[in-house]
């Protein structure tokens, strides 16, 4: 029987660690839709840092506690009508989260139990493997252009590394959100399973990844990902400045305002 150790809960993350397998499950629980606010991103970064330092944790599964949504992506309110200083701080935390997750030495699996647009998609493609609930209502993709904004180069690079250049070219220009079977077809997710089987499937898949000697898997992961990580690491300040300038533009603020209105209207 699996032995559960330190099941810890912070406000927006519930972490379950199984000592017998060395696998942690990170449940995202920021209602209503796990949008990635500055606070939430900071909490994710701190959690990733702690897990990376804990040598007994070899694998990480990320999933959502919110019904029908994995993560709605970056919190649009953090990018709307705020100060340049706030935009800079927010963007730094988005970079930090991605650098930590894409570069982490643990084996990582996204157990995608709901919709997964934009920053939610980034969170999942930063993992080593993606398992999605087989539900045509769930969608995943980098839909930034639909908001009138542009996915940064490192979102694009991560996407190219996942689904190739041609698929990325279409996905990003069209801001396409793929349903689960379309996502499987282009390799944006690796496996579809019945919704009630997502965590079981993730645990089974993780066992296969952890059957490989850690040092060999980690060096291989680093060899594959380092050039992509280094590109952002050496351009962090420029990338922050670019984001601040871009998001501060009146035309971009207007597009975000219209998109937020659309989100609210869609509800009523
Ligand atoms: N940020 C902030 N608030 C959000 C977000 C978000 N990303 N998504 C949803 N909300 C809010 C809604 O406005 C709504 O608020 P309220 O209750 O006050 O009206 C509440 O959350 C619940 O949302 P829904 O009723 O829409 O929930 P559903 O379960 O019906 O749908 C979805 C869930 C499918 C996730 C839907 O909410 C949705 O499509 N959300 C928008 C997703 C999106 O487009 N995200 C893109 C964010 S941008 C990003 O991640 C990358 C930006 C890169 C910037 C680069 C610039 C250079």
mmCIF file with all atom_site columns, N, CA, C and O and ligand atoms in Angstrom, residues 32-33 35 69 71-77 79 91 115 117-120 143-144 147 149-152 155 242-243 246-247 259-260 263-264 266-267, ligand 1:
data_model
loop_
_atom_site.group_PDB
_atom_site.id
_atom_site.type_symbol
_atom_site.label_atom_id
_atom_site.label_alt_id
_atom_site.label_comp_id
_atom_site.label_asym_id
_atom_site.label_entity_id
_atom_site.label_seq_id
_atom_site.pdbx_PDB_ins_code
_atom_site.Cartn_x
_atom_site.Cartn_y
_atom_site.Cartn_z
_atom_site.occupancy
_atom_site.B_iso_or_equiv
_atom_site.pdbx_formal_charge
_atom_site.auth_seq_id
_atom_site.auth_comp_id
_atom_site.auth_asym_id
_atom_site.auth_atom_id
_atom_site.pdbx_PDB_model_num
ATOM   1   N N   . UNK A 1 32  ? -11.884 30.724 -9.341  1.00 0.00 ? 32  UNK A N   1
ATOM   2   C CA  . UNK A 1 32  ? -12.704 29.649 -9.899  1.00 0.00 ? 32  UNK A CA  1
ATOM   3   C C   . UNK A 1 32  ? -11.990 28.829 -10.977 1.00 0.00 ? 32  UNK A C   1
ATOM   4   O O   . UNK A 1 32  ? -12.370 27.696 -11.225 1.00 0.00 ? 32  UNK A O   1
ATOM   5   N N   . UNK A 1 33  ? -10.930 29.395 -11.629 1.00 0.00 ? 33  UNK A N   1
ATOM   6   C CA  . UNK A 1 33  ? -10.417 28.728 -12.833 1.00 0.00 ? 33  UNK A CA  1
ATOM   7   C C   . UNK A 1 33  ? -8.887  28.551 -12.844 1.00 0.00 ? 33  UNK A C   1
ATOM   8   O O   . UNK A 1 33  ? -8.281  28.378 -13.888 1.00 0.00 ? 33  UNK A O   1
ATOM   9   N N   . UNK A 1 35  ? -6.570  30.667 -12.569 1.00 0.00 ? 35  UNK A N   1
ATOM   10  C CA  . UNK A 1 35  ? -5.817  31.636 -13.383 1.00 0.00 ? 35  UNK A CA  1
ATOM   11  C C   . UNK A 1 35  ? -4.540  31.989 -12.621 1.00 0.00 ? 35  UNK A C   1
ATOM   12  O O   . UNK A 1 35  ? -4.519  32.053 -11.389 1.00 0.00 ? 35  UNK A O   1
ATOM   13  N N   . UNK A 1 69  ? -11.649 22.744 -15.384 1.00 0.00 ? 69  UNK A N   1
ATOM   14  C CA  . UNK A 1 69  ? -10.578 23.655 -15.831 1.00 0.00 ? 69  UNK A CA  1
ATOM   15  C C   . UNK A 1 69  ? -9.249  23.215 -15.220 1.00 0.00 ? 69  UNK A C   1
ATOM   16  O O   . UNK A 1 69  ? -9.145  23.069 -13.999 1.00 0.00 ? 69  UNK A O   1
ATOM   17  N N   . UNK A 1 71  ? -6.180  25.017 -16.061 1.00 0.00 ? 71  UNK A N   1
ATOM   18  C CA  . UNK A 1 71  ? -5.823  26.399 -15.701 1.00 0.00 ? 71  UNK A CA  1
ATOM   19  C C   . UNK A 1 71  ? -6.250  27.311 -16.842 1.00 0.00 ? 71  UNK A C   1
ATOM   20  O O   . UNK A 1 71  ? -6.008  27.002 -18.013 1.00 0.00 ? 71  UNK A O   1
ATOM   21  N N   . UNK A 1 72  ? -6.884  28.431 -16.484 1.00 0.00 ? 72  UNK A N   1
ATOM   22  C CA  . UNK A 1 72  ? -7.336  29.405 -17.509 1.00 0.00 ? 72  UNK A CA  1
ATOM   23  C C   . UNK A 1 72  ? -6.196  30.264 -18.016 1.00 0.00 ? 72  UNK A C   1
ATOM   24  O O   . UNK A 1 72  ? -6.417  31.231 -18.745 1.00 0.00 ? 72  UNK A O   1
ATOM   25  N N   . UNK A 1 73  ? -4.957  29.926 -17.643 1.00 0.00 ? 73  UNK A N   1
ATOM   26  C CA  . UNK A 1 73  ? -3.820  30.694 -18.139 1.00 0.00 ? 73  UNK A CA  1
ATOM   27  C C   . UNK A 1 73  ? -3.491  31.862 -17.234 1.00 0.00 ? 73  UNK A C   1
ATOM   28  O O   . UNK A 1 73  ? -3.942  31.920 -16.084 1.00 0.00 ? 73  UNK A O   1
ATOM   29  N N   . UNK A 1 74  ? -2.700  32.772 -17.762 1.00 0.00 ? 74  UNK A N   1
ATOM   30  C CA  . UNK A 1 74  ? -2.299  33.909 -16.935 1.00 0.00 ? 74  UNK A CA  1
ATOM   31  C C   . UNK A 1 74  ? -3.535  34.689 -16.512 1.00 0.00 ? 74  UNK A C   1
ATOM   32  O O   . UNK A 1 74  ? -4.511  34.779 -17.269 1.00 0.00 ? 74  UNK A O   1
ATOM   33  N N   . UNK A 1 75  ? -3.468  35.240 -15.313 1.00 0.00 ? 75  UNK A N   1
ATOM   34  C CA  . UNK A 1 75  ? -4.583  36.035 -14.804 1.00 0.00 ? 75  UNK A CA  1
ATOM   35  C C   . UNK A 1 75  ? -4.613  37.363 -15.558 1.00 0.00 ? 75  UNK A C   1
ATOM   36  O O   . UNK A 1 75  ? -3.710  38.204 -15.397 1.00 0.00 ? 75  UNK A O   1
ATOM   37  N N   . UNK A 1 76  ? -5.620  37.515 -16.377 1.00 0.00 ? 76  UNK A N   1
ATOM   38  C CA  . UNK A 1 76  ? -5.688  38.698 -17.245 1.00 0.00 ? 76  UNK A CA  1
ATOM   39  C C   . UNK A 1 76  ? -5.732  39.981 -16.413 1.00 0.00 ? 76  UNK A C   1
ATOM   40  O O   . UNK A 1 76  ? -5.205  41.012 -16.829 1.00 0.00 ? 76  UNK A O   1
ATOM   41  N N   . UNK A 1 77  ? -6.312  39.897 -15.220 1.00 0.00 ? 77  UNK A N   1
ATOM   42  C CA  . UNK A 1 77  ? -6.406  41.098 -14.377 1.00 0.00 ? 77  UNK A CA  1
ATOM   43  C C   . UNK A 1 77  ? -5.016  41.627 -13.979 1.00 0.00 ? 77  UNK A C   1
ATOM   44  O O   . UNK A 1 77  ? -4.857  42.795 -13.677 1.00 0.00 ? 77  UNK A O   1
ATOM   45  N N   . UNK A 1 79  ? -2.680  41.885 -15.985 1.00 0.00 ? 79  UNK A N   1
ATOM   46  C CA  . UNK A 1 79  ? -2.109  42.541 -17.174 1.00 0.00 ? 79  UNK A CA  1
ATOM   47  C C   . UNK A 1 79  ? -2.980  43.710 -17.626 1.00 0.00 ? 79  UNK A C   1
ATOM   48  O O   . UNK A 1 79  ? -2.806  44.249 -18.713 1.00 0.00 ? 79  UNK A O   1
ATOM   49  N N   . UNK A 1 91  ? 5.564   39.657 -14.918 1.00 0.00 ? 91  UNK A N   1
ATOM   50  C CA  . UNK A 1 91  ? 6.202   38.916 -16.009 1.00 0.00 ? 91  UNK A CA  1
ATOM   51  C C   . UNK A 1 91  ? 7.405   38.130 -15.523 1.00 0.00 ? 91  UNK A C   1
ATOM   52  O O   . UNK A 1 91  ? 7.653   37.005 -15.956 1.00 0.00 ? 91  UNK A O   1
ATOM   53  N N   . UNK A 1 115 ? -10.079 22.366 -19.210 1.00 0.00 ? 115 UNK A N   1
ATOM   54  C CA  . UNK A 1 115 ? -9.563  23.253 -20.251 1.00 0.00 ? 115 UNK A CA  1
ATOM   55  C C   . UNK A 1 115 ? -8.237  23.877 -19.856 1.00 0.00 ? 115 UNK A C   1
ATOM   56  O O   . UNK A 1 115 ? -7.952  24.070 -18.675 1.00 0.00 ? 115 UNK A O   1
ATOM   57  N N   . UNK A 1 117 ? -6.138  26.738 -21.674 1.00 0.00 ? 117 UNK A N   1
ATOM   58  C CA  . UNK A 1 117 ? -5.699  27.719 -22.665 1.00 0.00 ? 117 UNK A CA  1
ATOM   59  C C   . UNK A 1 117 ? -4.424  28.471 -22.243 1.00 0.00 ? 117 UNK A C   1
ATOM   60  O O   . UNK A 1 117 ? -4.101  28.551 -21.060 1.00 0.00 ? 117 UNK A O   1
ATOM   61  N N   . UNK A 1 118 ? -3.739  29.040 -23.220 1.00 0.00 ? 118 UNK A N   1
ATOM   62  C CA  . UNK A 1 118 ? -2.645  30.004 -23.056 1.00 0.00 ? 118 UNK A CA  1
ATOM   63  C C   . UNK A 1 118 ? -1.633  29.587 -21.971 1.00 0.00 ? 118 UNK A C   1
ATOM   64  O O   . UNK A 1 118 ? -0.983  28.564 -22.092 1.00 0.00 ? 118 UNK A O   1
ATOM   65  N N   . UNK A 1 119 ? -1.529  30.393 -20.889 1.00 0.00 ? 119 UNK A N   1
ATOM   66  C CA  . UNK A 1 119 ? -0.573  30.066 -19.831 1.00 0.00 ? 119 UNK A CA  1
ATOM   67  C C   . UNK A 1 119 ? -0.822  28.690 -19.222 1.00 0.00 ? 119 UNK A C   1
ATOM   68  O O   . UNK A 1 119 ? 0.098   28.063 -18.703 1.00 0.00 ? 119 UNK A O   1
ATOM   69  N N   . UNK A 1 120 ? -2.054  28.197 -19.280 1.00 0.00 ? 120 UNK A N   1
ATOM   70  C CA  . UNK A 1 120 ? -2.363  26.840 -18.796 1.00 0.00 ? 120 UNK A CA  1
ATOM   71  C C   . UNK A 1 120 ? -1.701  25.815 -19.705 1.00 0.00 ? 120 UNK A C   1
ATOM   72  O O   . UNK A 1 120 ? -1.134  24.812 -19.248 1.00 0.00 ? 120 UNK A O   1
ATOM   73  N N   . UNK A 1 143 ? -3.742  30.461 -27.302 1.00 0.00 ? 143 UNK A N   1
ATOM   74  C CA  . UNK A 1 143 ? -4.765  31.252 -27.999 1.00 0.00 ? 143 UNK A CA  1
ATOM   75  C C   . UNK A 1 143 ? -4.521  32.755 -27.902 1.00 0.00 ? 143 UNK A C   1
ATOM   76  O O   . UNK A 1 143 ? -5.444  33.550 -28.096 1.00 0.00 ? 143 UNK A O   1
ATOM   77  N N   . UNK A 1 144 ? -3.288  33.163 -27.590 1.00 0.00 ? 144 UNK A N   1
ATOM   78  C CA  . UNK A 1 144 ? -3.004  34.583 -27.324 1.00 0.00 ? 144 UNK A CA  1
ATOM   79  C C   . UNK A 1 144 ? -3.526  35.520 -28.404 1.00 0.00 ? 144 UNK A C   1
ATOM   80  O O   . UNK A 1 144 ? -4.048  36.591 -28.102 1.00 0.00 ? 144 UNK A O   1
ATOM   81  N N   . UNK A 1 147 ? -6.784  37.155 -28.079 1.00 0.00 ? 147 UNK A N   1
ATOM   82  C CA  . UNK A 1 147 ? -6.895  38.266 -27.125 1.00 0.00 ? 147 UNK A CA  1
ATOM   83  C C   . UNK A 1 147 ? -6.237  39.526 -27.686 1.00 0.00 ? 147 UNK A C   1
ATOM   84  O O   . UNK A 1 147 ? -6.155  40.553 -27.014 1.00 0.00 ? 147 UNK A O   1
ATOM   85  N N   . UNK A 1 149 ? -3.076  39.642 -28.295 1.00 0.00 ? 149 UNK A N   1
ATOM   86  C CA  . UNK A 1 149 ? -1.699  39.678 -27.794 1.00 0.00 ? 149 UNK A CA  1
ATOM   87  C C   . UNK A 1 149 ? -0.888  38.573 -28.475 1.00 0.00 ? 149 UNK A C   1
ATOM   88  O O   . UNK A 1 149 ? -1.445  37.744 -29.201 1.00 0.00 ? 149 UNK A O   1
ATOM   89  N N   . UNK A 1 150 ? 0.405   38.583 -28.233 1.00 0.00 ? 150 UNK A N   1
ATOM   90  C CA  . UNK A 1 150 ? 1.292   37.688 -28.980 1.00 0.00 ? 150 UNK A CA  1
ATOM   91  C C   . UNK A 1 150 ? 2.060   36.810 -27.997 1.00 0.00 ? 150 UNK A C   1
ATOM   92  O O   . UNK A 1 150 ? 2.655   37.316 -27.033 1.00 0.00 ? 150 UNK A O   1
ATOM   93  N N   . UNK A 1 151 ? 2.051   35.518 -28.247 1.00 0.00 ? 151 UNK A N   1
ATOM   94  C CA  . UNK A 1 151 ? 2.812   34.602 -27.384 1.00 0.00 ? 151 UNK A CA  1
ATOM   95  C C   . UNK A 1 151 ? 4.301   34.940 -27.485 1.00 0.00 ? 151 UNK A C   1
ATOM   96  O O   . UNK A 1 151 ? 4.820   35.103 -28.588 1.00 0.00 ? 151 UNK A O   1
ATOM   97  N N   . UNK A 1 152 ? 4.991   35.081 -26.364 1.00 0.00 ? 152 UNK A N   1
ATOM   98  C CA  . UNK A 1 152 ? 6.417   35.400 -26.389 1.00 0.00 ? 152 UNK A CA  1
ATOM   99  C C   . UNK A 1 152 ? 7.243   34.272 -27.023 1.00 0.00 ? 152 UNK A C   1
ATOM   100 O O   . UNK A 1 152 ? 6.767   33.142 -27.143 1.00 0.00 ? 152 UNK A O   1
ATOM   101 N N   . UNK A 1 155 ? 7.360   30.890 -25.215 1.00 0.00 ? 155 UNK A N   1
ATOM   102 C CA  . UNK A 1 155 ? 6.143   30.082 -25.333 1.00 0.00 ? 155 UNK A CA  1
ATOM   103 C C   . UNK A 1 155 ? 6.210   29.350 -26.683 1.00 0.00 ? 155 UNK A C   1
ATOM   104 O O   . UNK A 1 155 ? 5.954   28.163 -26.783 1.00 0.00 ? 155 UNK A O   1
ATOM   105 N N   . UNK A 1 242 ? 10.182  44.161 -23.023 1.00 0.00 ? 242 UNK A N   1
ATOM   106 C CA  . UNK A 1 242 ? 9.314   43.991 -24.191 1.00 0.00 ? 242 UNK A CA  1
ATOM   107 C C   . UNK A 1 242 ? 7.861   43.788 -23.741 1.00 0.00 ? 242 UNK A C   1
ATOM   108 O O   . UNK A 1 242 ? 6.938   44.403 -24.274 1.00 0.00 ? 242 UNK A O   1
ATOM   109 N N   . UNK A 1 243 ? 7.693   42.936 -22.739 1.00 0.00 ? 243 UNK A N   1
ATOM   110 C CA  . UNK A 1 243 ? 6.334   42.675 -22.244 1.00 0.00 ? 243 UNK A CA  1
ATOM   111 C C   . UNK A 1 243 ? 5.702   43.953 -21.684 1.00 0.00 ? 243 UNK A C   1
ATOM   112 O O   . UNK A 1 243 ? 4.555   44.269 -21.989 1.00 0.00 ? 243 UNK A O   1
ATOM   113 N N   . UNK A 1 246 ? 4.778   46.326 -24.449 1.00 0.00 ? 246 UNK A N   1
ATOM   114 C CA  . UNK A 1 246 ? 3.693   45.789 -25.267 1.00 0.00 ? 246 UNK A CA  1
ATOM   115 C C   . UNK A 1 246 ? 2.358   45.881 -24.531 1.00 0.00 ? 246 UNK A C   1
ATOM   116 O O   . UNK A 1 246 ? 1.367   46.393 -25.045 1.00 0.00 ? 246 UNK A O   1
ATOM   117 N N   . UNK A 1 247 ? 2.347   45.409 -23.299 1.00 0.00 ? 247 UNK A N   1
ATOM   118 C CA  . UNK A 1 247 ? 1.071   45.310 -22.564 1.00 0.00 ? 247 UNK A CA  1
ATOM   119 C C   . UNK A 1 247 ? 0.569   46.697 -22.139 1.00 0.00 ? 247 UNK A C   1
ATOM   120 O O   . UNK A 1 247 ? -0.626  46.889 -21.922 1.00 0.00 ? 247 UNK A O   1
ATOM   121 N N   . UNK A 1 259 ? -11.858 41.629 -24.476 1.00 0.00 ? 259 UNK A N   1
ATOM   122 C CA  . UNK A 1 259 ? -11.842 40.186 -24.209 1.00 0.00 ? 259 UNK A CA  1
ATOM   123 C C   . UNK A 1 259 ? -12.472 39.880 -22.836 1.00 0.00 ? 259 UNK A C   1
ATOM   124 O O   . UNK A 1 259 ? -13.263 38.941 -22.700 1.00 0.00 ? 259 UNK A O   1
ATOM   125 N N   . UNK A 1 260 ? -12.143 40.711 -21.856 1.00 0.00 ? 260 UNK A N   1
ATOM   126 C CA  . UNK A 1 260 ? -12.715 40.511 -20.511 1.00 0.00 ? 260 UNK A CA  1
ATOM   127 C C   . UNK A 1 260 ? -14.232 40.675 -20.547 1.00 0.00 ? 260 UNK A C   1
ATOM   128 O O   . UNK A 1 260 ? -14.967 39.899 -19.919 1.00 0.00 ? 260 UNK A O   1
ATOM   129 N N   . UNK A 1 263 ? -15.714 37.614 -21.989 1.00 0.00 ? 263 UNK A N   1
ATOM   130 C CA  . UNK A 1 263 ? -15.747 36.508 -21.016 1.00 0.00 ? 263 UNK A CA  1
ATOM   131 C C   . UNK A 1 263 ? -16.960 36.648 -20.095 1.00 0.00 ? 263 UNK A C   1
ATOM   132 O O   . UNK A 1 263 ? -17.624 35.665 -19.764 1.00 0.00 ? 263 UNK A O   1
ATOM   133 N N   . UNK A 1 264 ? -17.226 37.865 -19.671 1.00 0.00 ? 264 UNK A N   1
ATOM   134 C CA  . UNK A 1 264 ? -18.349 38.083 -18.753 1.00 0.00 ? 264 UNK A CA  1
ATOM   135 C C   . UNK A 1 264 ? -19.679 37.866 -19.461 1.00 0.00 ? 264 UNK A C   1
ATOM   136 O O   . UNK A 1 264 ? -20.580 37.230 -18.928 1.00 0.00 ? 264 UNK A O   1
ATOM   137 N N   . UNK A 1 266 ? -20.315 36.073 -22.124 1.00 0.00 ? 266 UNK A N   1
ATOM   138 C CA  . UNK A 1 266 ? -20.478 34.665 -22.489 1.00 0.00 ? 266 UNK A CA  1
ATOM   139 C C   . UNK A 1 266 ? -21.196 33.914 -21.378 1.00 0.00 ? 266 UNK A C   1
ATOM   140 O O   . UNK A 1 266 ? -21.911 32.956 -21.591 1.00 0.00 ? 266 UNK A O   1
ATOM   141 N N   . UNK A 1 267 ? -20.955 34.399 -20.147 1.00 0.00 ? 267 UNK A N   1
ATOM   142 C CA  . UNK A 1 267 ? -21.532 33.741 -18.964 1.00 0.00 ? 267 UNK A CA  1
ATOM   143 C C   . UNK A 1 267 ? -23.033 33.959 -18.855 1.00 0.00 ? 267 UNK A C   1
ATOM   144 O O   . UNK A 1 267 ? -23.770 33.071 -18.518 1.00 0.00 ? 267 UNK A O   1
HETATM 145 N N1  . LIG B 2 .   ? -7.769  35.667 -16.047 1.00 0.00 ? 1   LIG B N1  1
HETATM 146 C C1  . LIG B 2 .   ? -8.598  36.299 -15.194 1.00 0.00 ? 1   LIG B C1  1
HETATM 147 N N2  . LIG B 2 .   ? -9.885  35.938 -15.009 1.00 0.00 ? 1   LIG B N2  1
HETATM 148 C C2  . LIG B 2 .   ? -10.357 34.899 -15.725 1.00 0.00 ? 1   LIG B C2  1
HETATM 149 C C3  . LIG B 2 .   ? -9.551  34.205 -16.637 1.00 0.00 ? 1   LIG B C3  1
HETATM 150 C C4  . LIG B 2 .   ? -8.191  34.619 -16.785 1.00 0.00 ? 1   LIG B C4  1
HETATM 151 N N3  . LIG B 2 .   ? -7.349  34.000 -17.618 1.00 0.00 ? 1   LIG B N3  1
HETATM 152 N N4  . LIG B 2 .   ? -10.289 33.215 -17.188 1.00 0.00 ? 1   LIG B N4  1
HETATM 153 C C5  . LIG B 2 .   ? -11.514 33.297 -16.649 1.00 0.00 ? 1   LIG B C5  1
HETATM 154 N N5  . LIG B 2 .   ? -11.572 34.307 -15.766 1.00 0.00 ? 1   LIG B N5  1
HETATM 155 C C6  . LIG B 2 .   ? -12.708 34.703 -14.936 1.00 0.00 ? 1   LIG B C6  1
HETATM 156 C C7  . LIG B 2 .   ? -13.960 34.998 -15.754 1.00 0.00 ? 1   LIG B C7  1
HETATM 157 O O1  . LIG B 2 .   ? -13.968 36.322 -16.231 1.00 0.00 ? 1   LIG B O1  1
HETATM 158 C C8  . LIG B 2 .   ? -15.039 34.745 -14.737 1.00 0.00 ? 1   LIG B C8  1
HETATM 159 O O2  . LIG B 2 .   ? -15.076 35.858 -13.855 1.00 0.00 ? 1   LIG B O2  1
HETATM 160 P P1  . LIG B 2 .   ? -16.468 36.334 -13.164 1.00 0.00 ? 1   LIG B P1  1
HETATM 161 O O3  . LIG B 2 .   ? -16.946 35.150 -12.382 1.00 0.00 ? 1   LIG B O3  1
HETATM 162 O O4  . LIG B 2 .   ? -16.063 37.487 -12.335 1.00 0.00 ? 1   LIG B O4  1
HETATM 163 O O5  . LIG B 2 .   ? -17.376 36.707 -14.298 1.00 0.00 ? 1   LIG B O5  1
HETATM 164 C C9  . LIG B 2 .   ? -14.489 33.560 -13.913 1.00 0.00 ? 1   LIG B C9  1
HETATM 165 O O6  . LIG B 2 .   ? -13.074 33.588 -14.115 1.00 0.00 ? 1   LIG B O6  1
HETATM 166 C C10 . LIG B 2 .   ? -15.018 32.219 -14.358 1.00 0.00 ? 1   LIG B C10 1
HETATM 167 O O7  . LIG B 2 .   ? -14.812 32.068 -15.762 1.00 0.00 ? 1   LIG B O7  1
HETATM 168 P P2  . LIG B 2 .   ? -15.868 31.362 -16.725 1.00 0.00 ? 1   LIG B P2  1
HETATM 169 O O8  . LIG B 2 .   ? -17.252 31.647 -16.270 1.00 0.00 ? 1   LIG B O8  1
HETATM 170 O O9  . LIG B 2 .   ? -15.501 31.725 -18.130 1.00 0.00 ? 1   LIG B O9  1
HETATM 171 O O10 . LIG B 2 .   ? -15.540 29.825 -16.420 1.00 0.00 ? 1   LIG B O10 1
HETATM 172 P P3  . LIG B 2 .   ? -15.857 28.568 -17.352 1.00 0.00 ? 1   LIG B P3  1
HETATM 173 O O11 . LIG B 2 .   ? -15.685 27.377 -16.490 1.00 0.00 ? 1   LIG B O11 1
HETATM 174 O O12 . LIG B 2 .   ? -17.163 28.727 -18.085 1.00 0.00 ? 1   LIG B O12 1
HETATM 175 O O13 . LIG B 2 .   ? -14.711 28.568 -18.487 1.00 0.00 ? 1   LIG B O13 1
HETATM 176 C C11 . LIG B 2 .   ? -12.458 28.806 -19.245 1.00 0.00 ? 1   LIG B C11 1
HETATM 177 C C12 . LIG B 2 .   ? -13.392 28.332 -18.127 1.00 0.00 ? 1   LIG B C12 1
HETATM 178 C C13 . LIG B 2 .   ? -12.658 27.928 -20.488 1.00 0.00 ? 1   LIG B C13 1
HETATM 179 C C14 . LIG B 2 .   ? -11.031 28.655 -18.764 1.00 0.00 ? 1   LIG B C14 1
HETATM 180 C C15 . LIG B 2 .   ? -12.800 30.271 -19.595 1.00 0.00 ? 1   LIG B C15 1
HETATM 181 O O14 . LIG B 2 .   ? -12.845 31.021 -18.378 1.00 0.00 ? 1   LIG B O14 1
HETATM 182 C C16 . LIG B 2 .   ? -11.818 30.948 -20.502 1.00 0.00 ? 1   LIG B C16 1
HETATM 183 O O15 . LIG B 2 .   ? -11.783 30.694 -21.695 1.00 0.00 ? 1   LIG B O15 1
HETATM 184 N N6  . LIG B 2 .   ? -11.001 31.856 -19.927 1.00 0.00 ? 1   LIG B N6  1
HETATM 185 C C17 . LIG B 2 .   ? -10.064 32.676 -20.685 1.00 0.00 ? 1   LIG B C17 1
HETATM 186 C C18 . LIG B 2 .   ? -8.846  31.890 -20.982 1.00 0.00 ? 1   LIG B C18 1
HETATM 187 C C19 . LIG B 2 .   ? -7.847  32.709 -21.722 1.00 0.00 ? 1   LIG B C19 1
HETATM 188 O O16 . LIG B 2 .   ? -8.065  33.145 -22.839 1.00 0.00 ? 1   LIG B O16 1
HETATM 189 N N7  . LIG B 2 .   ? -6.696  32.921 -21.095 1.00 0.00 ? 1   LIG B N7  1
HETATM 190 C C20 . LIG B 2 .   ? -5.630  33.659 -21.699 1.00 0.00 ? 1   LIG B C20 1
HETATM 191 C C21 . LIG B 2 .   ? -4.848  34.403 -20.672 1.00 0.00 ? 1   LIG B C21 1
HETATM 192 S S1  . LIG B 2 .   ? -3.420  35.168 -21.425 1.00 0.00 ? 1   LIG B S1  1
HETATM 193 C C22 . LIG B 2 .   ? -2.134  34.089 -21.184 1.00 0.00 ? 1   LIG B C22 1
HETATM 194 O O17 . LIG B 2 .   ? -2.252  33.136 -20.475 1.00 0.00 ? 1   LIG B O17 1
HETATM 195 C C23 . LIG B 2 .   ? -0.807  34.325 -21.877 1.00 0.00 ? 1   LIG B C23 1
HETATM 196 C C24 . LIG B 2 .   ? -0.515  35.721 -22.127 1.00 0.00 ? 1   LIG B C24 1
HETATM 197 C C25 . LIG B 2 .   ? 0.859   35.987 -22.720 1.00 0.00 ? 1   LIG B C25 1
HETATM 198 C C26 . LIG B 2 .   ? 1.097   37.473 -22.834 1.00 0.00 ? 1   LIG B C26 1
HETATM 199 C C27 . LIG B 2 .   ? 2.073   37.835 -23.859 1.00 0.00 ? 1   LIG B C27 1
HETATM 200 C C28 . LIG B 2 .   ? 2.099   39.340 -24.110 1.00 0.00 ? 1   LIG B C28 1
HETATM 201 C C29 . LIG B 2 .   ? 3.378   39.816 -24.777 1.00 0.00 ? 1   LIG B C29 1
#
